[in-house]
Amino acid sequence: MGVTPHAERRLRRLIHHQNQRTELNAETLTERLQAQGAERVAGEAEVVVVLDGSDLRKPHSQKLEHLDVVRDLKGNLVPGYHTLNAIGLTPDGRQSLLYHRTYSTRSPGFLSENAVVLEALRQITRSLREVGVVRIIFVLDRGFDDLKVLKRLRRLKVDFVIRAQHVERRVRLQPTGENRALQAALQLAPVSHTFAMSRPVLREGKLSWRPTPAEIRAQEVWVDEGKLHVHALHLHFPTRPKGEQQGWTLLTSLPVSPGVHAGQVVRLYLRRWSTKDVFSWTKTALGWEQVRVLQFEALRTLVAMAWLAAAFVFTLGETVDTPEVKLLAHLGGAVPHKNRPPGKKTILLGLQRLSAAYLARHTTRQSEEHPSEKTLVDKLFGPQ
């Protein structure tokens, strides 16, 4: 912010919505993020959507507006805010940022976290269907295990895989059968599949994978007094690893049969872990936990800007052979390597340095016209 004497003042007017000529705010930025993210997966036969929360921690803050309570990496309660984010995964492995919202349960007019989730499901589904995505599969963790969420997913006519949190909820094995606990109902099913899997282990924010033998039991069940049909699947770990003694219970709309189909459901759930590095990267490389503004709406605007920047870098990282991305990688300090393309952090650093150079040139030049981006690329790499 030291490029011009007025740069800091302009930025403050922007994020505090004091500039009457701009409609730039958290809502318009996230709408743009959704539109761009959906466009990147337009026409896909299938998109897996991982919807997950990520806390924005402010452990040393006391005066921020509508400051909420979140958990740190050790599980302790600290001041902060909540975010809800969605990443779309295509069959060929591409990732697309589809949704973001920063919220506080203490802000005026806040209804409930369930309301935030239900609205996110509706918006994401609508934006993907508008660009012709044929099949949508939501992958959700335990915090989303709620009857209202299950009903909304069914109403939206999308598929889902949810890790169950309420394993004692009452279910039926037949629509008109007797109620019994979900966990007990699954124990009635035989082991249908045994295999070895890589199990994710998350400790203090660091993710590792450990080989673990697993057994699967599957059962058709009806919830909501027999009105809602789902497939339940229990993943048992015979070695009873620490923290996973009870195994995993998954609820899905997908058909589950012995063998391959059950394995597909487990693999779908495991895909949510591939997005953990994205949340970590946005926090460290983009620094959205370091945002320091007192007003809540200003903070939401800056964090939304960071996610929009992340989406831009994601797009750049898909085509590392273009001269423009080669330039950014070079500016970011990448060392050319045949089997190791530049990562997102390197590309982002190059983008930051190029932006700083452009701003410095733009604010200090007098009448001299600055060269175009293509001219700059040609000078560095030769005519393209």
Coordinates of C-alpha atoms in Angstrom, one line a residue:
M1 CA 0.0 0.0 0.0
G2 CA 3.0 2.3 -0.2
V3 CA 2.9 2.7 -4.0
T4 CA 1.1 6.0 -3.9
P5 CA 0.3 8.4 -1.0
H6 CA -3.4 7.8 -1.6
A7 CA -3.4 4.0 -2.1
E8 CA -4.2 3.1 1.5
R9 CA -7.0 5.7 1.6
R10 CA -8.5 4.3 -1.6
L11 CA -8.4 0.8 -0.4
R12 CA -10.1 1.8 2.9
R13 CA -12.9 3.6 1.0
L14 CA -13.3 0.5 -1.2
I15 CA -13.6 -2.2 1.5
H16 CA -15.7 0.0 3.8
H17 CA -18.1 0.7 0.9
Q18 CA -17.5 4.5 1.0
N19 CA -16.9 4.7 -2.7
Q20 CA -20.3 5.5 -4.2
R21 CA -19.2 4.6 -7.7
T22 CA -18.5 0.9 -7.0
E23 CA -20.7 -2.0 -6.2
L24 CA -17.7 -4.1 -5.1
N25 CA -18.7 -6.0 -1.9
A26 CA -18.6 -9.5 -0.6
E27 CA -21.9 -10.5 -2.3
T28 CA -20.9 -9.2 -5.8
L29 CA -17.4 -10.8 -5.5
T30 CA -18.8 -14.2 -4.5
E31 CA -21.4 -14.0 -7.2
R32 CA -18.5 -13.5 -9.7
L33 CA -16.6 -16.4 -8.0
Q34 CA -19.7 -18.7 -8.5
A35 CA -20.2 -17.7 -12.1
Q36 CA -16.5 -18.2 -13.0
G37 CA -16.3 -21.5 -11.1
A38 CA -19.4 -22.9 -12.8
E39 CA -18.2 -21.8 -16.2
R40 CA -14.9 -23.8 -15.8
V41 CA -16.9 -27.0 -15.4
A42 CA -19.6 -26.2 -18.0
G43 CA -21.0 -29.2 -19.8
E44 CA -19.3 -31.8 -17.6
A45 CA -21.1 -35.1 -17.2
E46 CA -20.3 -35.2 -13.5
V47 CA -19.0 -32.7 -10.9
V48 CA -18.2 -33.8 -7.3
V49 CA -18.8 -30.8 -5.0
V50 CA -17.0 -30.8 -1.7
L51 CA -18.7 -28.3 0.6
D52 CA -16.8 -27.7 3.8
G53 CA -16.2 -25.1 6.5
S54 CA -12.9 -23.5 7.3
D55 CA -12.5 -21.2 10.3
L56 CA -10.9 -17.8 10.1
R57 CA -9.1 -17.5 13.4
K58 CA -8.4 -14.2 15.2
P59 CA -6.9 -15.4 18.4
H60 CA -5.5 -12.0 19.5
S61 CA -8.5 -9.9 18.5
Q62 CA -11.0 -8.4 20.8
K63 CA -12.6 -5.4 19.1
L64 CA -13.5 -6.8 15.7
E65 CA -17.1 -6.4 14.8
H66 CA -19.4 -9.4 15.5
L67 CA -16.4 -11.5 16.6
D68 CA -17.5 -15.1 16.9
V69 CA -15.9 -18.2 18.5
V70 CA -14.1 -20.9 16.5
R71 CA -11.6 -23.7 17.3
D72 CA -7.9 -23.6 16.7
L73 CA -5.8 -26.5 15.4
K74 CA -5.7 -28.0 18.9
G75 CA -9.4 -27.8 19.3
N76 CA -9.4 -24.9 21.8
L77 CA -11.9 -22.1 21.5
V78 CA -10.5 -18.8 20.1
P79 CA -12.1 -15.7 18.6
G80 CA -12.7 -15.7 14.8
Y81 CA -15.3 -16.1 12.1
H82 CA -16.7 -19.0 10.1
T83 CA -16.4 -19.6 6.3
L84 CA -18.3 -22.0 4.1
N85 CA -16.6 -23.0 0.8
A86 CA -17.2 -25.3 -2.1
I87 CA -14.8 -26.9 -4.6
G88 CA -15.9 -28.7 -7.7
L89 CA -13.9 -31.8 -8.9
T90 CA -14.2 -33.1 -12.4
P91 CA -13.5 -36.7 -13.5
D92 CA -10.2 -35.7 -15.0
G93 CA -9.0 -34.2 -11.8
R94 CA -9.5 -30.5 -12.3
Q95 CA -10.6 -28.3 -9.4
S96 CA -12.8 -25.3 -9.5
L97 CA -13.8 -22.9 -6.7
L98 CA -17.6 -22.7 -6.7
Y99 CA -18.7 -20.9 -3.5
H100 CA -17.5 -18.9 -0.6
R101 CA -19.2 -17.1 2.3
T102 CA -17.7 -15.6 5.5
Y103 CA -20.2 -15.4 8.3
S104 CA -20.7 -14.8 12.1
T105 CA -23.4 -16.3 14.1
R106 CA -23.4 -13.0 16.1
S107 CA -24.1 -10.7 13.2
P108 CA -27.5 -8.9 13.1
G109 CA -30.1 -10.9 11.2
F110 CA -28.3 -14.2 11.3
L111 CA -30.8 -17.0 11.2
S112 CA -28.8 -20.3 11.7
E113 CA -25.9 -22.2 10.3
N114 CA -28.4 -24.6 8.8
A115 CA -29.9 -21.7 6.8
V116 CA -26.4 -20.8 5.5
V117 CA -25.8 -24.4 4.4
L118 CA -29.2 -24.8 2.7
E119 CA -28.8 -21.6 0.8
A120 CA -25.3 -22.7 -0.4
L121 CA -26.7 -26.0 -1.6
R122 CA -29.4 -24.2 -3.6
Q123 CA -27.0 -21.6 -5.1
I124 CA -24.3 -24.2 -6.1
T125 CA -26.9 -26.5 -7.7
R126 CA -28.5 -23.7 -9.6
S127 CA -25.2 -22.4 -11.0
L128 CA -24.0 -25.8 -12.1
R129 CA -27.3 -26.7 -13.8
E130 CA -27.3 -23.4 -15.6
V131 CA -24.1 -24.3 -17.4
G132 CA -25.2 -27.8 -18.3
V133 CA -23.6 -30.0 -15.6
V134 CA -25.5 -33.3 -15.9
R135 CA -24.8 -35.0 -12.5
I136 CA -23.9 -33.3 -9.2
I137 CA -22.6 -35.2 -6.2
F138 CA -22.2 -33.4 -2.9
V139 CA -19.6 -34.8 -0.5
L140 CA -20.2 -33.5 3.1
D141 CA -18.6 -34.2 6.4
R142 CA -20.2 -34.9 9.8
G143 CA -21.1 -31.3 10.6
F144 CA -23.7 -31.4 7.7
D145 CA -25.5 -34.5 9.0
D146 CA -28.9 -33.0 9.5
L147 CA -32.4 -34.1 8.4
K148 CA -33.1 -30.7 6.8
V149 CA -29.9 -31.0 4.8
L150 CA -30.9 -34.5 3.6
K151 CA -34.3 -33.3 2.6
R152 CA -32.9 -30.3 0.7
L153 CA -30.5 -32.6 -1.2
R154 CA -33.4 -34.9 -2.2
R155 CA -35.5 -31.9 -3.2
L156 CA -32.7 -30.6 -5.4
K157 CA -32.4 -34.0 -7.1
V158 CA -28.7 -34.3 -6.6
D159 CA -26.6 -37.2 -5.3
F160 CA -24.7 -37.1 -2.0
V161 CA -22.3 -38.8 0.3
I162 CA -22.4 -37.6 3.9
R163 CA -20.4 -38.9 6.9
A164 CA -23.0 -39.6 9.6
Q165 CA -22.6 -37.9 13.0
H166 CA -25.8 -39.0 14.6
V167 CA -25.3 -42.8 14.5
E168 CA -27.9 -43.2 17.2
R169 CA -30.7 -41.7 15.1
R170 CA -33.7 -43.9 14.6
V171 CA -34.1 -45.6 11.2
R172 CA -36.2 -48.3 9.6
L173 CA -35.1 -51.3 7.5
Q174 CA -38.5 -51.1 5.8
P175 CA -40.7 -48.0 5.3
T176 CA -43.2 -49.3 7.7
G177 CA -40.9 -51.3 9.9
E178 CA -39.8 -50.7 13.5
N179 CA -37.4 -48.0 14.5
R180 CA -33.9 -48.9 15.6
A181 CA -30.6 -47.0 15.9
L182 CA -28.6 -46.6 12.7
Q183 CA -25.5 -48.1 14.2
A184 CA -27.5 -51.2 15.3
A185 CA -29.2 -51.5 11.9
L186 CA -25.8 -51.6 10.2
Q187 CA -24.5 -54.4 12.5
L188 CA -27.3 -56.6 11.2
A189 CA -25.7 -56.5 7.7
P190 CA -22.8 -58.9 6.9
V191 CA -19.4 -57.7 5.9
S192 CA -19.7 -57.3 2.2
H193 CA -16.2 -56.1 1.2
T194 CA -12.7 -56.2 2.8
F195 CA -9.8 -54.1 1.4
A196 CA -6.8 -52.0 2.3
M197 CA -7.1 -48.2 2.1
S198 CA -5.1 -45.1 2.7
R199 CA -6.7 -43.4 5.7
P200 CA -6.4 -39.6 6.2
V201 CA -4.9 -38.5 9.5
L202 CA -5.2 -34.8 10.3
R203 CA -3.1 -33.6 13.3
E204 CA -2.6 -29.9 14.1
G205 CA -3.5 -28.9 10.5
K206 CA -1.1 -31.4 8.9
L207 CA -2.6 -34.2 6.7
S208 CA -0.9 -37.6 6.2
W209 CA -2.1 -40.9 4.8
R210 CA -1.8 -44.3 6.5
P211 CA -2.4 -47.7 5.1
T212 CA -5.3 -49.3 7.0
P213 CA -7.3 -52.5 6.5
A214 CA -11.1 -51.9 6.3
E215 CA -14.3 -53.8 6.3
I216 CA -17.6 -52.6 4.8
R217 CA -21.2 -53.3 5.9
A218 CA -24.1 -51.8 3.8
Q219 CA -27.8 -51.5 4.5
E220 CA -30.8 -49.8 3.0
V221 CA -32.5 -47.6 5.6
W222 CA -35.4 -45.2 5.8
V223 CA -35.2 -42.0 7.9
D224 CA -37.7 -39.3 8.8
E225 CA -40.3 -41.9 10.0
G226 CA -39.9 -43.9 6.9
K227 CA -40.3 -41.0 4.4
L228 CA -36.7 -40.7 3.2
H229 CA -34.8 -43.6 1.6
V230 CA -31.0 -43.7 1.8
H231 CA -28.2 -46.2 1.7
A232 CA -26.1 -46.5 4.9
L233 CA -22.5 -47.8 4.9
H234 CA -20.3 -48.6 7.8
L235 CA -16.5 -48.7 7.4
H236 CA -14.9 -50.6 10.2
F237 CA -11.1 -50.6 10.9
P238 CA -10.1 -53.9 12.5
T239 CA -6.9 -52.4 13.9
R240 CA -9.0 -49.8 15.7
P241 CA -6.6 -46.9 15.1
K242 CA -6.6 -44.1 17.7
G243 CA -9.5 -41.7 17.2
E244 CA -11.2 -44.0 14.7
Q245 CA -12.3 -46.9 17.0
Q246 CA -15.9 -46.6 15.9
G247 CA -15.0 -46.4 12.2
W248 CA -17.0 -44.3 9.7
T249 CA -20.7 -44.3 8.9
L250 CA -21.7 -42.9 5.5
L251 CA -25.1 -42.0 4.2
T252 CA -25.6 -41.8 0.4
S253 CA -28.1 -41.5 -2.3
L254 CA -26.0 -43.8 -4.5
P255 CA -26.8 -47.5 -4.8
V256 CA -24.5 -49.6 -2.6
S257 CA -23.9 -53.3 -3.5
P258 CA -21.2 -55.6 -2.4
G259 CA -17.7 -54.8 -3.7
V260 CA -17.1 -52.1 -6.3
H261 CA -20.1 -49.8 -5.6
A262 CA -19.4 -49.6 -1.9
G263 CA -15.7 -48.9 -2.7
Q264 CA -16.8 -46.1 -5.0
V265 CA -18.8 -44.4 -2.2
V266 CA -15.7 -44.6 0.1
R267 CA -13.5 -43.1 -2.6
L268 CA -16.0 -40.3 -3.1
Y269 CA -15.9 -39.4 0.6
L270 CA -12.1 -39.5 0.5
R271 CA -12.0 -36.9 -2.2
R272 CA -13.0 -34.3 0.3
W273 CA -9.6 -34.6 1.8
S274 CA -8.0 -33.6 -1.5
T275 CA -9.4 -30.1 -0.8
K276 CA -7.7 -29.6 2.5
D277 CA -4.5 -28.3 0.8
V278 CA -6.6 -25.7 -0.9
F279 CA -7.9 -24.2 2.3
S280 CA -4.4 -24.3 3.8
W281 CA -3.0 -22.6 0.7
T282 CA -5.5 -19.8 0.7
K283 CA -4.8 -19.1 4.3
T284 CA -1.0 -19.1 4.0
A285 CA -0.3 -17.8 0.5
L286 CA -3.2 -15.3 0.3
G287 CA -3.1 -14.5 4.0
W288 CA -6.8 -14.1 4.6
E289 CA -6.4 -14.9 8.3
Q290 CA -4.1 -11.9 8.5
V291 CA -6.8 -9.4 7.3
R292 CA -7.0 -6.6 9.9
V293 CA -10.1 -4.4 9.7
L294 CA -12.6 -3.7 12.4
Q295 CA -15.8 -3.7 10.3
F296 CA -17.3 -7.1 9.6
E297 CA -18.5 -6.3 6.1
A298 CA -15.1 -4.9 5.2
L299 CA -13.5 -8.1 6.4
R300 CA -15.9 -10.2 4.3
T301 CA -15.1 -8.1 1.2
L302 CA -11.3 -8.6 1.6
V303 CA -11.7 -12.4 2.2
A304 CA -13.9 -12.7 -0.8
M305 CA -11.2 -10.8 -2.8
A306 CA -8.7 -13.5 -1.7
W307 CA -11.0 -16.3 -2.8
L308 CA -11.5 -14.6 -6.2
A309 CA -7.7 -14.3 -6.5
A310 CA -7.4 -18.0 -5.6
A311 CA -9.8 -18.9 -8.4
F312 CA -7.7 -16.8 -10.9
V313 CA -4.5 -18.6 -9.8
F314 CA -6.3 -22.0 -10.1
T315 CA -7.1 -21.1 -13.7
L316 CA -3.6 -20.0 -14.5
G317 CA -2.1 -23.2 -13.0
E318 CA -4.0 -25.5 -15.4
T319 CA -2.0 -24.2 -18.4
V320 CA 1.6 -24.0 -17.3
D321 CA 3.0 -24.1 -20.9
T322 CA 1.7 -20.7 -22.0
P323 CA 4.2 -17.8 -22.1
E324 CA 2.1 -15.8 -19.6
V325 CA 2.2 -18.5 -17.0
K326 CA 5.9 -19.2 -17.7
L327 CA 6.5 -15.5 -17.0
L328 CA 4.7 -15.7 -13.7
A329 CA 6.5 -18.9 -12.7
H330 CA 9.8 -17.2 -13.6
L331 CA 9.0 -14.2 -11.5
G332 CA 7.9 -16.5 -8.6
G333 CA 11.3 -18.1 -8.6
A334 CA 10.5 -21.4 -10.3
V335 CA 13.4 -23.6 -11.5
P336 CA 12.5 -25.3 -14.8
H337 CA 12.1 -29.1 -14.3
K338 CA 10.7 -31.6 -16.7
N339 CA 8.5 -33.5 -14.2
R340 CA 7.8 -30.8 -11.7
P341 CA 5.6 -28.0 -12.9
P342 CA 5.4 -24.7 -10.9
G343 CA 2.9 -24.9 -8.1
K344 CA 0.1 -22.4 -7.2
K345 CA 2.2 -20.7 -4.5
T346 CA 5.0 -20.0 -7.0
I347 CA 2.5 -18.7 -9.6
L348 CA 0.8 -16.5 -7.0
L349 CA 4.2 -15.0 -5.9
G350 CA 5.0 -14.2 -9.6
L351 CA 1.6 -12.6 -10.0
Q352 CA 2.2 -10.5 -6.9
R353 CA 5.6 -9.3 -8.1
L354 CA 4.3 -8.5 -11.6
S355 CA 1.4 -6.6 -10.1
A356 CA 3.8 -4.6 -7.8
A357 CA 6.0 -3.8 -10.8
Y358 CA 3.0 -2.7 -12.9
L359 CA 1.7 -0.5 -10.2
A360 CA 5.1 1.1 -9.6
R361 CA 5.5 1.7 -13.3
H362 CA 2.0 3.0 -13.7
T363 CA 2.3 5.5 -10.8
T364 CA 5.8 6.8 -11.6
R365 CA 5.7 7.1 -15.4
Q366 CA 5.0 10.5 -16.9
S367 CA 4.0 10.5 -20.5
E368 CA 5.8 7.4 -21.6
E369 CA 3.5 4.6 -22.7
H370 CA 4.2 1.4 -20.8
P371 CA 4.7 -1.8 -22.9
S372 CA 1.8 -4.3 -23.3
E373 CA 1.9 -7.6 -21.5
K374 CA 2.7 -9.4 -24.8
T375 CA 5.6 -7.1 -25.4
L376 CA 6.9 -7.9 -22.0
V377 CA 6.6 -11.6 -22.6
D378 CA 8.3 -11.3 -26.0
K379 CA 11.2 -9.5 -24.4
L380 CA 11.7 -12.2 -21.8
F381 CA 11.1 -15.3 -23.9
G382 CA 11.4 -14.1 -27.5
P383 CA 8.6 -13.6 -30.0
Q384 CA 5.7 -16.1 -29.5

